[in-house]
Amino acid sequence: MLLLQANFNDIISLVKVHCVNFKLTKDIRVISMSIAEQNLISDDNAEKLIAAHDGDVALLYIWLSRRGKFDADRAARELCRTAGEIAKAHEKLMRMQLGQAPAAAAEPKLPPAEELPEYTSDDIVRRSKEDPGFQAVIMQARSKLGRTLSTADMKTLFGIYDYLALPADVIFMLIGYCIDVFAEKYGPGRLPSMRSIEKEAYSWANKEIITIEQADEYIRAAAEKRSRAGELKTAMGLGSRVLTPTERKYMTAWFDMGFDNEAILIAYDRTVTNTGALKWGYMNKILLSWQEKGIRTAADVQERDSRSPAAMVKAENQHRSSVSGDELKRLRSIYEKVKNG
């Protein structure tokens, strides 16, 4: 837990008297004043505040921790901020699920807007000069993409950094991941557009991937899924063609359900046998049925089949056939003995 050893009223008074631009760095300095009260910030929330790289957001979070209820006018007055700055900080806190005091019930997650905010060129220029984190993101993007970034590219990149609040080091990994996936899908030398990177950034933001460790785990799991998808494509006779978005969704869903490739291929075999073609919807129904029964592996399928009524009838018929065959051999032996005297 992160412990802020300070009297909250002293902090607010300091802001009101000096009306300073209160910035919290990644160290989140421990302010030592009177210790009449102790405010606790969980490690998870501290990481989110650090990742937001926005002092107004961190300051408003502390204010909400004390006040409990959001009052825009009061917050602007006590924190010496404009109404617009408070509104922007509160909106960002809500997207981060930190819009209430820590002791209050958590607000439902608000998904990011479909479009990034419209930033002015002045916003981009100012932050690119003042913010070392954003400077590093720009340099990394230029290096990885091998080109000069357009004004539109810069605005999108800044939106990922500022609005989606992804940390700089996570954005580095995001860009590298998008480049690798794009090259794997379309061939070496092909690079993703900034729009493609933005879409993936939204996905990471919704999954709350905000640390290097989380990003590394996601990239590893995604690579494993792509490898498995490639194996299934070959086994299903799909060749080297790129899967359609719907086909990718089906495969990803089956992986997430916990099916191994052998079980999926059994479902494929039954689909083709019963319908004469690869019908994704039909195959999906088979797998959904197995999921409901707790079947996940080829061994589970075989065990389930061995206990089915049809399998029991088939086994009984095979037994009868075996008995009849033995009896026939015995009768033939007797006949040969009689015949030969």
Coordinates of C-alpha atoms in Angstrom, one line a residue:
M1 CA 0.0 0.0 0.0
L2 CA 1.1 3.6 -0.7
L3 CA 0.9 5.7 2.5
L4 CA 0.5 9.5 2.2
Q5 CA 1.5 10.7 5.6
A6 CA -0.1 14.1 5.6
N7 CA -3.0 16.1 6.9
F8 CA -5.2 16.4 3.8
N9 CA -6.5 19.9 4.8
D10 CA -2.8 21.0 4.9
I11 CA -2.3 19.8 1.4
I12 CA -5.5 21.6 0.1
S13 CA -4.5 24.7 2.0
L14 CA -1.1 24.7 0.4
V15 CA -2.6 24.4 -3.0
K16 CA -5.1 27.2 -2.2
V17 CA -2.5 29.6 -0.8
H18 CA 0.1 29.2 -3.5
C19 CA -2.2 28.0 -6.3
V20 CA 0.7 25.9 -7.6
N21 CA 0.6 23.5 -10.5
F22 CA 0.7 20.4 -8.2
K23 CA 2.5 17.6 -10.2
L24 CA 2.9 14.1 -8.9
T25 CA 5.9 12.3 -10.4
K26 CA 6.4 8.6 -10.8
D27 CA 8.1 8.6 -7.4
I28 CA 4.8 9.9 -5.8
R29 CA 6.7 11.9 -3.2
V30 CA 5.6 11.4 0.5
I31 CA 4.7 14.8 1.8
S32 CA 5.5 15.2 5.5
M33 CA 3.3 17.7 7.4
S34 CA 1.1 17.1 10.4
I35 CA 0.1 13.4 10.7
A36 CA -3.4 13.9 12.0
E37 CA -4.8 11.6 9.3
Q38 CA -3.5 8.8 7.1
N39 CA -4.8 8.3 3.5
L40 CA -4.1 4.9 1.9
I41 CA -3.9 4.4 -1.8
S42 CA -3.8 0.8 -2.9
D43 CA -0.9 -0.4 -5.1
D44 CA -3.2 -1.0 -8.0
N45 CA -4.7 2.5 -7.8
A46 CA -1.2 4.0 -7.4
E47 CA 0.0 2.2 -10.6
K48 CA -3.0 3.6 -12.5
L49 CA -2.4 7.1 -11.3
I50 CA 1.3 6.8 -12.3
A51 CA 0.3 5.5 -15.7
A52 CA -2.0 8.4 -16.2
H53 CA 1.0 10.8 -16.2
D54 CA -1.4 13.6 -15.3
G55 CA -1.0 15.6 -12.1
D56 CA -4.5 17.0 -12.2
V57 CA -5.9 13.5 -12.2
A58 CA -3.8 12.4 -9.2
L59 CA -4.7 15.6 -7.3
L60 CA -8.4 15.2 -8.0
Y61 CA -8.2 11.6 -6.8
I62 CA -6.7 12.7 -3.5
W63 CA -9.4 15.3 -3.2
L64 CA -12.1 12.7 -3.8
S65 CA -10.6 10.5 -1.3
R66 CA -11.2 13.2 1.3
R67 CA -14.5 14.6 0.1
G68 CA -16.1 11.4 -1.1
K69 CA -18.6 13.1 -3.4
F70 CA -17.7 14.8 -6.7
D71 CA -18.6 18.5 -6.8
A72 CA -17.0 20.2 -9.8
D73 CA -17.3 23.8 -8.6
R74 CA -16.0 23.0 -5.1
A75 CA -13.1 20.9 -6.5
A76 CA -12.1 23.8 -8.9
R77 CA -12.3 26.3 -6.1
E78 CA -10.3 24.3 -3.6
L79 CA -7.7 23.0 -6.1
C80 CA -7.2 26.2 -8.0
R81 CA -8.1 24.6 -11.3
T82 CA -10.5 25.8 -14.0
A83 CA -13.8 24.0 -14.5
G84 CA -12.6 22.6 -17.8
E85 CA -9.5 21.1 -16.1
I86 CA -11.5 19.5 -13.4
A87 CA -14.1 18.1 -15.8
K88 CA -11.3 16.6 -17.9
A89 CA -9.5 15.1 -14.9
H90 CA -12.8 13.7 -13.5
E91 CA -13.7 12.2 -16.9
K92 CA -10.3 10.5 -17.0
L93 CA -10.7 9.2 -13.5
M94 CA -14.1 7.7 -14.4
R95 CA -12.5 5.8 -17.4
M96 CA -9.8 4.6 -15.0
Q97 CA -12.5 3.4 -12.5
L98 CA -11.2 5.8 -9.9
G99 CA -14.0 8.3 -10.0
Q100 CA -15.1 7.7 -6.4
A101 CA -13.2 7.7 -3.1
P102 CA -11.5 4.3 -2.4
A103 CA -14.0 3.4 0.3
A104 CA -17.0 4.0 -2.0
A105 CA -18.6 1.4 -4.2
A106 CA -16.7 1.0 -7.5
E107 CA -18.4 2.6 -10.5
P108 CA -19.1 0.3 -13.5
K109 CA -16.3 0.5 -16.1
L110 CA -16.8 3.2 -18.7
P111 CA -15.5 2.0 -22.1
P112 CA -13.3 4.5 -24.0
A113 CA -15.0 6.7 -26.5
E114 CA -15.0 5.4 -30.1
E115 CA -12.9 8.3 -31.2
L116 CA -9.9 10.0 -29.5
P117 CA -10.4 13.7 -28.5
E118 CA -9.5 16.4 -31.0
Y119 CA -6.1 17.7 -30.0
T120 CA -4.7 21.0 -31.4
S121 CA -1.3 21.2 -33.0
D122 CA -0.4 23.5 -30.1
D123 CA -1.3 20.8 -27.6
I124 CA 1.0 18.3 -29.4
V125 CA 3.9 20.7 -29.7
R126 CA 3.7 21.8 -26.1
R127 CA 3.6 18.3 -24.7
S128 CA 6.2 17.0 -27.0
K129 CA 8.6 19.7 -25.6
E130 CA 7.5 19.4 -21.9
D131 CA 6.8 15.7 -21.4
P132 CA 9.8 13.4 -21.5
G133 CA 7.5 10.3 -21.7
F134 CA 5.7 11.6 -24.8
Q135 CA 9.1 12.6 -26.3
A136 CA 10.3 9.0 -25.9
V137 CA 7.1 7.6 -27.5
I138 CA 7.5 9.8 -30.5
M139 CA 11.2 8.7 -31.0
Q140 CA 10.3 5.1 -30.6
A141 CA 7.4 5.3 -33.1
R142 CA 9.6 7.0 -35.7
S143 CA 12.3 4.4 -35.2
K144 CA 10.0 1.4 -35.3
L145 CA 7.9 2.6 -38.2
G146 CA 10.9 4.0 -40.1
R147 CA 9.2 7.2 -41.2
T148 CA 8.4 10.8 -40.2
L149 CA 5.2 11.0 -38.4
S150 CA 2.4 13.1 -39.9
T151 CA 0.4 15.6 -37.8
A152 CA -2.5 13.1 -37.8
D153 CA -0.1 10.4 -36.6
M154 CA 1.2 12.6 -33.8
K155 CA -2.4 13.4 -32.6
T156 CA -3.3 9.7 -32.6
L157 CA -0.1 8.8 -30.7
F158 CA -0.8 11.6 -28.2
G159 CA -4.3 10.3 -27.7
I160 CA -3.0 6.8 -26.9
Y161 CA -0.6 8.3 -24.4
D162 CA -2.9 11.0 -22.9
Y163 CA -6.5 9.8 -23.3
L164 CA -6.1 6.1 -23.1
A165 CA -3.4 6.6 -20.4
L166 CA -1.1 3.9 -21.6
P167 CA 2.4 4.3 -20.1
A168 CA 5.3 5.0 -22.5
D169 CA 7.0 1.7 -22.0
V170 CA 3.8 -0.2 -22.7
I171 CA 3.2 1.9 -25.9
F172 CA 6.7 0.8 -27.0
M173 CA 5.6 -2.8 -26.7
L174 CA 2.3 -2.1 -28.3
I175 CA 3.9 -0.6 -31.4
G176 CA 6.4 -3.5 -31.7
Y177 CA 3.5 -6.0 -31.3
C178 CA 1.5 -4.4 -34.0
I179 CA 4.5 -4.4 -36.4
D180 CA 5.1 -8.1 -35.7
V181 CA 1.5 -9.2 -36.2
F182 CA 1.2 -7.1 -39.4
A183 CA 4.4 -8.6 -40.9
E184 CA 3.3 -12.1 -40.0
K185 CA -0.1 -11.5 -41.6
Y186 CA 0.9 -9.6 -44.8
G187 CA 4.6 -10.4 -45.2
P188 CA 7.9 -8.8 -44.3
G189 CA 8.3 -5.1 -44.9
R190 CA 4.6 -4.3 -44.5
L191 CA 4.0 -1.9 -41.6
P192 CA 0.7 -1.1 -39.8
S193 CA -1.0 2.3 -40.1
M194 CA -1.4 4.5 -37.0
R195 CA -5.1 3.7 -37.2
S196 CA -4.3 0.0 -36.8
I197 CA -2.1 0.8 -33.8
E198 CA -4.9 2.9 -32.3
K199 CA -7.4 0.1 -32.6
E200 CA -5.1 -2.3 -30.8
A201 CA -4.4 0.4 -28.1
Y202 CA -8.1 0.5 -27.4
S203 CA -8.1 -3.2 -27.0
W204 CA -5.2 -3.0 -24.5
A205 CA -6.9 -0.2 -22.6
N206 CA -10.1 -2.2 -22.2
K207 CA -8.1 -5.2 -21.0
E208 CA -6.3 -2.8 -18.5
I209 CA -2.8 -3.7 -19.8
I210 CA -0.8 -1.0 -18.1
T211 CA 2.4 -2.7 -17.1
I212 CA 5.3 -4.3 -19.0
E213 CA 4.6 -7.6 -17.3
Q214 CA 0.9 -7.5 -18.4
A215 CA 1.9 -6.5 -21.9
D216 CA 4.5 -9.3 -22.1
E217 CA 2.0 -11.9 -21.0
Y218 CA -0.6 -10.7 -23.5
I219 CA 1.9 -10.8 -26.3
R220 CA 3.1 -14.3 -25.4
A221 CA -0.5 -15.6 -25.2
A222 CA -1.4 -13.9 -28.5
A223 CA 1.6 -15.5 -30.2
E224 CA 0.6 -18.9 -28.9
K225 CA -2.9 -18.5 -30.3
R226 CA -1.6 -17.4 -33.7
S227 CA 0.7 -20.5 -33.8
R228 CA -2.2 -22.8 -32.9
A229 CA -4.4 -21.1 -35.5
G230 CA -1.7 -21.7 -38.1
E231 CA -1.6 -25.4 -37.2
L232 CA -5.4 -25.7 -37.5
K233 CA -5.5 -23.9 -40.8
T234 CA -3.1 -26.5 -42.3
A235 CA -4.9 -29.4 -40.8
M236 CA -8.3 -28.1 -42.1
G237 CA -6.9 -27.6 -45.6
L238 CA -7.2 -23.8 -45.6
G239 CA -3.7 -23.3 -47.0
S240 CA -1.9 -20.0 -46.4
R241 CA -4.8 -17.7 -46.9
V242 CA -5.6 -15.1 -44.2
L243 CA -8.5 -16.0 -42.0
T244 CA -11.5 -13.7 -42.2
P245 CA -12.4 -11.7 -39.1
T246 CA -15.3 -14.1 -38.4
E247 CA -13.1 -17.1 -38.7
R248 CA -10.5 -15.5 -36.3
K249 CA -13.3 -14.8 -33.8
Y250 CA -14.4 -18.4 -33.9
M251 CA -10.9 -19.8 -33.3
T252 CA -10.1 -17.3 -30.6
A253 CA -13.3 -18.1 -28.8
W254 CA -12.5 -21.9 -29.0
F255 CA -9.0 -21.2 -27.5
D256 CA -10.5 -19.1 -24.8
M257 CA -13.0 -21.9 -24.0
G258 CA -10.0 -24.1 -23.3
F259 CA -10.2 -26.6 -26.2
D260 CA -7.0 -28.2 -27.4
N261 CA -6.4 -28.4 -31.2
E262 CA -7.1 -32.2 -31.3
A263 CA -10.6 -31.6 -29.9
I264 CA -11.2 -28.8 -32.4
L265 CA -10.1 -31.1 -35.3
I266 CA -12.5 -33.8 -34.1
A267 CA -15.3 -31.2 -34.3
Y268 CA -14.0 -30.3 -37.8
D269 CA -14.1 -33.9 -38.9
R270 CA -17.7 -34.4 -37.7
T271 CA -18.7 -31.1 -39.3
V272 CA -17.4 -32.2 -42.7
T273 CA -18.7 -35.7 -42.4
N274 CA -22.2 -34.5 -41.5
T275 CA -22.5 -31.5 -43.8
G276 CA -20.1 -32.2 -46.6
A277 CA -18.2 -29.0 -46.1
L278 CA -16.5 -26.7 -43.5
K279 CA -19.4 -24.9 -41.9
W280 CA -18.1 -22.7 -39.1
G281 CA -21.5 -22.1 -37.4
Y282 CA -22.2 -25.9 -37.3
M283 CA -18.7 -26.6 -36.0
N284 CA -19.2 -23.9 -33.3
K285 CA -22.4 -25.5 -32.1
I286 CA -20.6 -28.8 -31.6
L287 CA -17.9 -27.2 -29.6
L288 CA -20.4 -25.1 -27.6
S289 CA -22.3 -28.4 -26.8
W290 CA -19.1 -29.9 -25.6
Q291 CA -18.3 -26.9 -23.5
E292 CA -21.6 -27.2 -21.7
K293 CA -20.7 -30.9 -20.9
G294 CA -17.2 -30.0 -19.6
I295 CA -15.5 -31.5 -22.6
R296 CA -12.2 -29.8 -23.5
T297 CA -9.8 -32.3 -24.9
A298 CA -9.7 -35.2 -27.4
A299 CA -9.5 -37.6 -24.5
D300 CA -12.7 -36.1 -23.1
V301 CA -14.4 -36.5 -26.4
Q302 CA -13.4 -40.2 -26.6
E303 CA -14.5 -40.9 -23.1
R304 CA -17.8 -39.2 -23.7
D305 CA -18.3 -41.2 -27.0
S306 CA -17.5 -44.5 -25.2
R307 CA -20.4 -43.9 -22.8
S308 CA -23.0 -42.8 -25.4
P309 CA -26.0 -45.2 -26.1
A310 CA -24.9 -45.5 -29.7
A311 CA -21.4 -46.6 -28.7
M312 CA -22.9 -49.2 -26.3
V313 CA -25.1 -50.7 -29.0
K314 CA -22.2 -50.8 -31.4
A315 CA -20.0 -52.6 -28.7
E316 CA -22.8 -55.1 -28.1
N317 CA -23.2 -55.8 -31.8
Q318 CA -19.4 -56.3 -32.1
H319 CA -19.6 -58.8 -29.2
R320 CA -22.4 -60.7 -30.8
S321 CA -20.6 -60.8 -34.1
S322 CA -17.5 -62.2 -32.3
V323 CA -19.6 -64.9 -30.6
S324 CA -21.2 -65.9 -33.9
G325 CA -17.9 -66.2 -35.6
D326 CA -16.5 -68.5 -32.9
E327 CA -19.5 -70.7 -33.1
L328 CA -19.2 -70.9 -36.9
K329 CA -15.5 -72.0 -36.6
R330 CA -16.5 -74.7 -34.1
L331 CA -19.2 -76.1 -36.3
R332 CA -16.9 -76.1 -39.3
S333 CA -14.3 -78.1 -37.3
I334 CA -16.9 -80.7 -36.3
Y335 CA -18.0 -80.9 -40.0
E336 CA -14.4 -81.5 -41.2
K337 CA -13.9 -84.3 -38.6
V338 CA -17.1 -86.0 -39.6
K339 CA -16.4 -85.7 -43.3
N340 CA -12.9 -87.2 -43.0
G341 CA -14.1 -90.1 -40.9

